[in-house]
Steps between C-alpha positions, in 0.01 A plus 500: 500500500626846409484692827662819375180636344165534684414152621140513375391682185135534399447639152173591324318235703133453418260230616155442355239242593218390271168489690239378253489767232671758722872572528604597853831684522660417835837667434562791260853559369694449823860622497739507797817340637603364839861505617679219673453518876188719487185433693238600245143542621231456234211681661137534399139437593314184410456488122796729430693230316767431761434124518507480120831686501641261761399205280681661207816569701509143630427351158168352612317646199606603151459868401281612212778738396843598630687298757707459815872432537664386822878515497483544123293182457174560307277296729186596305630289211614191693304175476364329811803276553739793461290710739495225761879472483541879516273535806679213671835679462410864552152553650340469844137556602327611821120470488217653701351155563842350591461210249666249730441129444300382805645148500858627525681635806647849510841356413361300209305798362808722505716225349271452198672752267833340586363154419398627154858619454630155578656584838550179705249445781738545790645823364164651401348422840797664672465808278125513563544475875764772493254732321225412747735593783557837332124572484460410867349155456775279635243351739257415215724301268284187510158662534240484225328813362179413686693515828623855439347848511456711187807704584709187551378352172599819318845480656528149357394646164771763525763239590391293198518802266850602612665161563640483144614865512306587181574815301134608517229437759137572418290579808128497416306678780731320747347662810137496393401241762719630782449741790689830522779376729565188292484705179787720621703197603446326166580806289813578704608140451446512123685829470794380712542177305487686170755755620739230617511323163432800269176344384220675316153492655176560310232574758141508374250666734188713533609620845659848494681425828712241317654768278710622794728199450558564129787655306277538194122544495316429176134598525246348263151629417285321242796317349721805462795634698399834652822545700842338527697645791823407669580602853807492716474254786591582856582249771 
């Protein structure tokens, strides 16, 4: 991956959906870039197009026009096998609904991305448990998701997203199901991990309070960017 240029480049991106005889335009000529190490907040109300944009950035959907490059790789033009390999190497995800497998322990959930990379069981479990220690769950290594609170499950999700040290982590409304105190803890954790490894975070949210954590705030209204601001962070 070419990390000298902006890590993520979105050019002339448009997404249309056919609904019967009607064409619904979800994204209209989106253009912006995200630098390596930035925490970029894609902010907007329900229906603004932010989830559609996230799907485009992560290669979950193909654009109607334009495209997305990550590290110079045109992910909009990769086939499914190429996308799966690319995500495995460079992408992590944190979800609002945690997306943990209920039949697996915390350690096993966090170790999953490492298993897909072919890391031997002993090594991947050790790496997973080390990450769980870092998110404050050293006492929950062998607990199942159903035995943990929402905040603890999200910490497992964060450990899983960061265990492979991916170049980019997508966080889709990661604090939507959490209380205020846990939200602050989770966001501080995400920001600290990203800062340590110079990772890029794409945070998608409708909550204006989340923008305080961002280096770049991209605001969407009706599928269009109405502002794209960067701000200097203070500790």
